[in-house]
mmCIF file of C-alpha atoms in Angstrom:
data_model
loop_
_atom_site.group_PDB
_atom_site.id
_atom_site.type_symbol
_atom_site.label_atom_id
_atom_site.label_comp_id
_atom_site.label_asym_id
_atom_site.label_seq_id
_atom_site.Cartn_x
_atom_site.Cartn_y
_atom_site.Cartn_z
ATOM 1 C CA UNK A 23 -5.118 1.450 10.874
ATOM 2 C CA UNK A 24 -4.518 -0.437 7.694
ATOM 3 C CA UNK A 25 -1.997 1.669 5.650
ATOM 4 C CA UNK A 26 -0.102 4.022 7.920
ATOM 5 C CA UNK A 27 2.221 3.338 10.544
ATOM 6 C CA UNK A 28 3.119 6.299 13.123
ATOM 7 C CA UNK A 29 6.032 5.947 15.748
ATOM 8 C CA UNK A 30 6.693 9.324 18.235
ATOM 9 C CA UNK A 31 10.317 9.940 19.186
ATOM 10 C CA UNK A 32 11.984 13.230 20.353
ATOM 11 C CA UNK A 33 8.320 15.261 19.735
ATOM 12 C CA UNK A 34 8.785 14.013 16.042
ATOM 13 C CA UNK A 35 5.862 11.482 14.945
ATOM 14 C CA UNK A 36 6.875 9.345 11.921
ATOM 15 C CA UNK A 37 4.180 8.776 9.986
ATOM 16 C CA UNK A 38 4.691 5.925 7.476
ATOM 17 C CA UNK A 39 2.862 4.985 4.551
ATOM 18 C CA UNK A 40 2.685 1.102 3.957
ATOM 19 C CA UNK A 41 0.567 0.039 1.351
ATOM 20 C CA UNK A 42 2.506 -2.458 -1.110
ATOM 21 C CA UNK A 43 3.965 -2.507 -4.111
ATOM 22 C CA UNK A 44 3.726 1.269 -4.383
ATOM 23 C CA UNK A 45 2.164 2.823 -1.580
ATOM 24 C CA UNK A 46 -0.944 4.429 -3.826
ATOM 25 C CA UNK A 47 -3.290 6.852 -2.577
ATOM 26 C CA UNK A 48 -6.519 4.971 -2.227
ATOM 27 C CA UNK A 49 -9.420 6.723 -0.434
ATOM 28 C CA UNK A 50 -8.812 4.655 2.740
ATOM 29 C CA UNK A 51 -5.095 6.000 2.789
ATOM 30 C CA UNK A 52 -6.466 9.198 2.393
ATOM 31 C CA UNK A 53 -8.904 9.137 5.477
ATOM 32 C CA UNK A 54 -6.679 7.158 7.754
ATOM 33 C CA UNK A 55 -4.280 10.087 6.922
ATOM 34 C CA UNK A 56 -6.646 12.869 7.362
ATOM 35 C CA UNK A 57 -7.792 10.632 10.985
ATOM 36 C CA UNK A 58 -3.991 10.485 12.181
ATOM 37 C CA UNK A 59 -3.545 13.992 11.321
ATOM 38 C CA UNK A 60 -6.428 14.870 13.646
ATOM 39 C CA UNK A 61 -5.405 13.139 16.344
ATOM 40 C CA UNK A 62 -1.589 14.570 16.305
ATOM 41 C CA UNK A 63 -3.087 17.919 16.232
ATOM 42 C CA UNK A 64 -3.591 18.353 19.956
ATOM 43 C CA UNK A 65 -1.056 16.186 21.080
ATOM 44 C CA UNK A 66 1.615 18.372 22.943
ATOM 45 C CA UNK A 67 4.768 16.000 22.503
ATOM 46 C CA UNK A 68 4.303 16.550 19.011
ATOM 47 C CA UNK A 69 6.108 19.049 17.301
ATOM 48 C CA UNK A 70 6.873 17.873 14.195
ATOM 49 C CA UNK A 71 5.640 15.719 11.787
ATOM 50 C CA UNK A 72 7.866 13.411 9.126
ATOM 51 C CA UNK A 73 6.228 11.908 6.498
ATOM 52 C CA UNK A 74 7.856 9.021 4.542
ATOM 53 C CA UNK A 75 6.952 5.710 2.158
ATOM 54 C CA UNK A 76 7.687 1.835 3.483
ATOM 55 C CA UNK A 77 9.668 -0.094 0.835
ATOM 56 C CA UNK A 78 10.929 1.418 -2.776
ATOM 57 C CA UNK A 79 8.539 4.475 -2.889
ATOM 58 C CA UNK A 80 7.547 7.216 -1.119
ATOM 59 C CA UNK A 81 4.367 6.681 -3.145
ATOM 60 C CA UNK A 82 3.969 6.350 -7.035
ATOM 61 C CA UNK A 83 0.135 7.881 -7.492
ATOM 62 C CA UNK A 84 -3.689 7.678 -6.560
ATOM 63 C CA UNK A 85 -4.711 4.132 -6.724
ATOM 64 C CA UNK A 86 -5.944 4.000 -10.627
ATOM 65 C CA UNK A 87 -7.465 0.878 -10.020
ATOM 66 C CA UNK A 88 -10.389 2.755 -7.272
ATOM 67 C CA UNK A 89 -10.921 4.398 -10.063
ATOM 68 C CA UNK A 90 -12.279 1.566 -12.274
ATOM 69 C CA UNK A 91 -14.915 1.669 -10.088
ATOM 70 C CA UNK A 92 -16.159 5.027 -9.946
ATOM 71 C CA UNK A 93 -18.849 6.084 -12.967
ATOM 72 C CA UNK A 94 -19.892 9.483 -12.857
ATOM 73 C CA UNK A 95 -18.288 12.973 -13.273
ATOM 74 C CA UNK A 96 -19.671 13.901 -9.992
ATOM 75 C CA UNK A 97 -17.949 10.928 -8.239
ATOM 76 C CA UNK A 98 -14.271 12.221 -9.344
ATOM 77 C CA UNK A 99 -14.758 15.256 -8.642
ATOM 78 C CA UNK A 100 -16.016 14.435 -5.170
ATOM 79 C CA UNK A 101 -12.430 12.183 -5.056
ATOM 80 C CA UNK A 102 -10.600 14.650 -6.210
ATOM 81 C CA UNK A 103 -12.342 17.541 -3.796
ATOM 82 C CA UNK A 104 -11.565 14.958 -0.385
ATOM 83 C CA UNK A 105 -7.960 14.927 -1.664
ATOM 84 C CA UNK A 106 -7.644 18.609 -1.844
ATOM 85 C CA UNK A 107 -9.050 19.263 1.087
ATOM 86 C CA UNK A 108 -6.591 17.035 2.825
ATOM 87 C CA UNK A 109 -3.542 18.711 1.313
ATOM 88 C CA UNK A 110 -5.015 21.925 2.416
ATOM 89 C CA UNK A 111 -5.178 20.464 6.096
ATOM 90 C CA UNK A 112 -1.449 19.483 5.805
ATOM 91 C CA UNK A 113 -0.541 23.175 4.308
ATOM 92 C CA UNK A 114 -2.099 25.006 6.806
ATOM 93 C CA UNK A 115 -1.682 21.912 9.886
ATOM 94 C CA UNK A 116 0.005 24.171 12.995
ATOM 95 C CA UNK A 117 3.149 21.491 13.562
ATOM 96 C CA UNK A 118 5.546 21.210 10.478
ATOM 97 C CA UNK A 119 5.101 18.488 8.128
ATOM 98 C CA UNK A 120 7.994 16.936 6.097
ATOM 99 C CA UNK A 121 8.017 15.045 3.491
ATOM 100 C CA UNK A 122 11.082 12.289 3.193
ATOM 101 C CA UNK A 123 10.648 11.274 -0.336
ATOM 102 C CA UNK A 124 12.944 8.347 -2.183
ATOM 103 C CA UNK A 125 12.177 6.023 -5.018
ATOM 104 C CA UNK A 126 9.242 7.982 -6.582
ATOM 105 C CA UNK A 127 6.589 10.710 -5.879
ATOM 106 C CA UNK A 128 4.477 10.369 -8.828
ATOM 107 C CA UNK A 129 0.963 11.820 -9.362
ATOM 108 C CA UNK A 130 -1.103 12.174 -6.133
ATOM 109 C CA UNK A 131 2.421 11.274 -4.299
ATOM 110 C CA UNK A 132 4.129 14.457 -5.435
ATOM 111 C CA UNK A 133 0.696 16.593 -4.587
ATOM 112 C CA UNK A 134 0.565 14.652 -1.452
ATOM 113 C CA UNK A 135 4.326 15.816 -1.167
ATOM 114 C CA UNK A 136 3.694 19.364 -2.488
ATOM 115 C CA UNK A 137 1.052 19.620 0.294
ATOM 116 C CA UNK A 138 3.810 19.578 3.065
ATOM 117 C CA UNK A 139 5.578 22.211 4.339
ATOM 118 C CA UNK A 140 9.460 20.625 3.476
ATOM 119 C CA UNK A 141 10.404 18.002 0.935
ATOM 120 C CA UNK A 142 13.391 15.936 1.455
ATOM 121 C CA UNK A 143 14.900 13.484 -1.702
ATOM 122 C CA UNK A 144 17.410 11.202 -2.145
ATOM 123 C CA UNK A 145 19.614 12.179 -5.324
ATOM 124 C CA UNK A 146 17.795 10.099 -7.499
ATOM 125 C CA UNK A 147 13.964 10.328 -6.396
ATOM 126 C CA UNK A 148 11.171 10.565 -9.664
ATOM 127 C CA UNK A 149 9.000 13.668 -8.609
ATOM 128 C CA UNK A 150 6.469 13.903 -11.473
ATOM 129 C CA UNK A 151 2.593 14.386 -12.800
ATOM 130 C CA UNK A 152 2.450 12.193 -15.605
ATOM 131 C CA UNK A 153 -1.337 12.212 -15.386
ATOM 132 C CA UNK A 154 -1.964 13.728 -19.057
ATOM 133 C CA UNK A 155 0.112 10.359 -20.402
ATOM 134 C CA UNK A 156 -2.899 8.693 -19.141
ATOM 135 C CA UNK A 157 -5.474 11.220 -20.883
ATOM 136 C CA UNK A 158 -5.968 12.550 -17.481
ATOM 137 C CA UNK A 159 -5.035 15.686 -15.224
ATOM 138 C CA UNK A 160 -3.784 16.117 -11.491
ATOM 139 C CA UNK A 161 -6.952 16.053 -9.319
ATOM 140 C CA UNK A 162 -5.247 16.663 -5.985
ATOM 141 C CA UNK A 163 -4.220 20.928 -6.487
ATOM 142 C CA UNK A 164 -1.461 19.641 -8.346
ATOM 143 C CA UNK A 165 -1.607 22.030 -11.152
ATOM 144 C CA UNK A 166 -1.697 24.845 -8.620
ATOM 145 C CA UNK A 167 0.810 23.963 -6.106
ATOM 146 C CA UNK A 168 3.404 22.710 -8.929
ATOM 147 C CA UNK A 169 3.442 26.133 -10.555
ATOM 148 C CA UNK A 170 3.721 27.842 -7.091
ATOM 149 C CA UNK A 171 6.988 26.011 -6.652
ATOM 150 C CA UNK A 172 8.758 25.798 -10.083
ATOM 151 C CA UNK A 173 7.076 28.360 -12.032
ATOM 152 C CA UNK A 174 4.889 27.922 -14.400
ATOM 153 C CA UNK A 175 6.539 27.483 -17.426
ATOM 154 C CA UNK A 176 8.587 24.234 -16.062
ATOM 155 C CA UNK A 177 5.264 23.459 -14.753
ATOM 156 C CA UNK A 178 3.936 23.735 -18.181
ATOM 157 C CA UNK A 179 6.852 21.445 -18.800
ATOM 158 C CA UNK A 180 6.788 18.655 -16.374
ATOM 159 C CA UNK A 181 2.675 18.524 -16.913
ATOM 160 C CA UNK A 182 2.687 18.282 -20.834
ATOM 161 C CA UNK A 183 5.337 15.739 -21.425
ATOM 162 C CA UNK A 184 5.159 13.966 -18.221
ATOM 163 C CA UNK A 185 8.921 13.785 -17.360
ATOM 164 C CA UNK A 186 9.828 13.623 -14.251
ATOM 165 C CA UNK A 187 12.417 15.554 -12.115
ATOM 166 C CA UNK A 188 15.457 13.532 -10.391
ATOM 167 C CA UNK A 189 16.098 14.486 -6.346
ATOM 168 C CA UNK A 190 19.060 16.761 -7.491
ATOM 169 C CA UNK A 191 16.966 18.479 -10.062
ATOM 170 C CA UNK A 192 14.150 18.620 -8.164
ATOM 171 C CA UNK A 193 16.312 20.981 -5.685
ATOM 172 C CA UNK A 194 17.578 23.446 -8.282
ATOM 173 C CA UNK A 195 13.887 23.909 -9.390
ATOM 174 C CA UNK A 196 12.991 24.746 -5.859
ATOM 175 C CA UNK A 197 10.500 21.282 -5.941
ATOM 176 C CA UNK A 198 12.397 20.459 -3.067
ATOM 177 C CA UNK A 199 14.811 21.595 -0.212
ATOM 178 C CA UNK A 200 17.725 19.052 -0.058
ATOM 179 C CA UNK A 201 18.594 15.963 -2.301
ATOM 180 C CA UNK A 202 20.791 13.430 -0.113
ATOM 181 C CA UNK A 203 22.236 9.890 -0.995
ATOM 182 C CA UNK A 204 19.129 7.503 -0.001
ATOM 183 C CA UNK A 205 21.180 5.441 3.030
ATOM 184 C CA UNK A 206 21.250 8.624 4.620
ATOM 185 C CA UNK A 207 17.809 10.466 3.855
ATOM 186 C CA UNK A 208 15.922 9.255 6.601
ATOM 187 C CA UNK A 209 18.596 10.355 9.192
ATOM 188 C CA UNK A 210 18.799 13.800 7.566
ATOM 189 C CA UNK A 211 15.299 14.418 7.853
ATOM 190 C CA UNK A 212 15.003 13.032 11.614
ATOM 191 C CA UNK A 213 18.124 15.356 12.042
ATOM 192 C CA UNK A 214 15.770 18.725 10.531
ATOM 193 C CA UNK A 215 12.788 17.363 12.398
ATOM 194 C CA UNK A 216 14.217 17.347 15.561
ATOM 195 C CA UNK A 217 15.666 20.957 15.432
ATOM 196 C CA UNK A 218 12.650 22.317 14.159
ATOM 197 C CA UNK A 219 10.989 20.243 16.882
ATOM 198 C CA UNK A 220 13.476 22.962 19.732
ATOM 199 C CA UNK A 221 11.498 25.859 18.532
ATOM 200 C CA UNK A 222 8.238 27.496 20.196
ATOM 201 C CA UNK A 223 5.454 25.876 18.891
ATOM 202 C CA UNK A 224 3.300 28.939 18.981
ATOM 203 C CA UNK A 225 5.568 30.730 16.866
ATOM 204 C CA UNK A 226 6.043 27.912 13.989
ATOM 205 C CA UNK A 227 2.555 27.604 14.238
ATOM 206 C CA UNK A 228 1.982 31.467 13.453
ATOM 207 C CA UNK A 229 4.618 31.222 11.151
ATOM 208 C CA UNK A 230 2.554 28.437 9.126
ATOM 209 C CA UNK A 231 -0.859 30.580 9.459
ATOM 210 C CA UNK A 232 1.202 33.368 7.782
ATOM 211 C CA UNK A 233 2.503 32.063 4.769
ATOM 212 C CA UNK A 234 -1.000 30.463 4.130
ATOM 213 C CA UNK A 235 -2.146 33.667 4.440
ATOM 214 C CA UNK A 236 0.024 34.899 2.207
ATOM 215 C CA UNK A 237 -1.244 32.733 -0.700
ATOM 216 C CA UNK A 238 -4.584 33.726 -0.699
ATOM 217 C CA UNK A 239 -4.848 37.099 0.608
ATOM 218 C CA UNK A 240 -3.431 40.613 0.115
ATOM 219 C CA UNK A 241 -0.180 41.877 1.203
ATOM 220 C CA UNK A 242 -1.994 44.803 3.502
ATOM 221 C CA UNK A 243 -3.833 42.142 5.410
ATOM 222 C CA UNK A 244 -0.651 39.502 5.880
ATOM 223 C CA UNK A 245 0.843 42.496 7.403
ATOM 224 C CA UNK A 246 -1.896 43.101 9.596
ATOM 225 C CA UNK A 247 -2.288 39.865 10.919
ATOM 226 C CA UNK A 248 1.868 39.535 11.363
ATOM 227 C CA UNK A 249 1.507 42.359 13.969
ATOM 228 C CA UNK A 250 -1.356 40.826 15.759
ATOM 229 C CA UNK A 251 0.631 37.197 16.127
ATOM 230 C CA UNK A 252 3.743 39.630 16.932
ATOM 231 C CA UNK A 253 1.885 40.803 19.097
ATOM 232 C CA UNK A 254 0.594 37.568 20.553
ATOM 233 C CA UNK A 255 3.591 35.490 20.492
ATOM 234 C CA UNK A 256 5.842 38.438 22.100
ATOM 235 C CA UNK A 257 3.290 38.112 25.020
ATOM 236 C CA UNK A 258 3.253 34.347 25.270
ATOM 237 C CA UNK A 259 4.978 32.561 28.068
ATOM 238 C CA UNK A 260 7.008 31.229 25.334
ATOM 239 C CA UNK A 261 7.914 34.497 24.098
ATOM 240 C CA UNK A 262 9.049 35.821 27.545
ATOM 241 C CA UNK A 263 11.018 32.331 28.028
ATOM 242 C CA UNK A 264 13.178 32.907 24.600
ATOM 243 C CA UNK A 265 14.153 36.058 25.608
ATOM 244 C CA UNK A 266 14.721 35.124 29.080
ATOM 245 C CA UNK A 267 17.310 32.229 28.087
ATOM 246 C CA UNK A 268 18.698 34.518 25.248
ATOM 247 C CA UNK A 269 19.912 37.063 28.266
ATOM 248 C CA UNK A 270 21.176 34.005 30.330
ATOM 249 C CA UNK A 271 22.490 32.546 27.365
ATOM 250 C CA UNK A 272 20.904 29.311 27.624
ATOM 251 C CA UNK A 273 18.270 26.798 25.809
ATOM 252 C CA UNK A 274 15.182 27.956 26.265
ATOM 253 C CA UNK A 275 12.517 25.537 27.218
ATOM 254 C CA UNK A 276 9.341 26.465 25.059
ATOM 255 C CA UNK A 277 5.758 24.887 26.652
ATOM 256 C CA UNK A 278 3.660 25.877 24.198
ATOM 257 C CA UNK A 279 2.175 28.141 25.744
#
């Protein structure tokens, strides 16, 4: 690979973007993401996935410069459809993804950040869509997820006068879970991944089908399907283990399976 740098330690696979000055989101970043994410899929010593930037940002956009190049309506929206596609892999991906973000998440960053399931900042992170200062729009669900998370009147905000949120207010808007001082962001997040990484992966991953679910289809039928994955998870070897070690009072030891 050309732009992404992955490292597995403690079930917790660092993925790193490294694509200088600014780590943008060209198409091949894009694919060698979607690629790595495929391959971590079925790979049982990982649990959890962290997601961070090389150098001063976690990344500041799509590359605007690929775009030069493209000519035709149909070509953007093609772009724009691989992009969302992606972030819907990493919404609905079985293992947790999060997001560690410092310097800036700007444009296709902050989708590409919205699209996992935790965002970490430093205090003073930019998280911002300034596309409309450039006479365009987000092309990556960003005017969906955005209002999702803040609501949509700050959504209206942030999108119409492209200002960007800092880390800490980022966290009072709900754009993010934690804001930390940036020397110690990366050990905070290792720190979350790694106790999220203790859990049974069955359940997290049924856990991560049902809020999906949640977003696109109707209480009645979330419910539904939360008894059958009660249902399935209670049953799993997994599921006996945890309650097994909760009556011996130990750690469990969760297989997967």
């Amino acid at each position: 690979m050309s732009f992404l740098n992955v490292n597995v330690e403690d079930r917790v696979a660092v993925i790193t973007i490294d694509k200088a000055p600014a780590n943008a989101l060209s198409s091949a970043v894009l694919k060698e993401l979607s690629f790595v994410l495929d391959e971590l899929k079925n790979q049982e010593e990982v649990r959890v996935i962290l997601l961070r930037g090389e150098g001063r940002f976690f990344s500041a956009g799509a590359d605007i410069k690929e775009f030069t190049t493209v000519e035709t309506g149909e070509e953007f929206a093609r772009l724009a459809q691989f992009g969302q596609d992606l972030f819907e892999k990493m919404e609905t991906f079985p293992k947790p993804i999060i997001a560690a973000i410092h310097g800036a998440a700007l444009g296709g960053g902050l989708e590409l950040a919205m699209g996992c399931h935790i965002r970490l900042v430093t205090k003073t992170a930019k998280l911002g869509l300034p596309e409309l200062q450039l006479g365009l729009i987000p092309g990556f669900a960003g005017t969906q997820r955005l209002p999702r998370l803040v609501g949509s009147a700050k959504a209206f905000e942030m999108l119409f006068t492209s200002d960007p949120l800092t880390g800490e207010e980022a966290v009072r808007w709900g754009l993010a879970n934690h804001a930390f001082e940036e020397e110690s962001l990366m050990d905070e997040a290792f720190k979350m991944a790694k106790k999220i990484a203790q859990k049974g992966p069955i359940s997290v991953a049924s856990v991560i089908e049902l809020s999906s679910f949640s977003k696109t289809q109707e209480y009645h039928d979330g419910v539904k399907r939360e008894a059958e994955l009660f249902g399935k998870v209670f049953t799993s070897e997994d599921g006996k283990e945890g309650i097994q070690a909760f009556i011996e009072k130990r750690a469990p030891e969760f297989k997967g399976k």
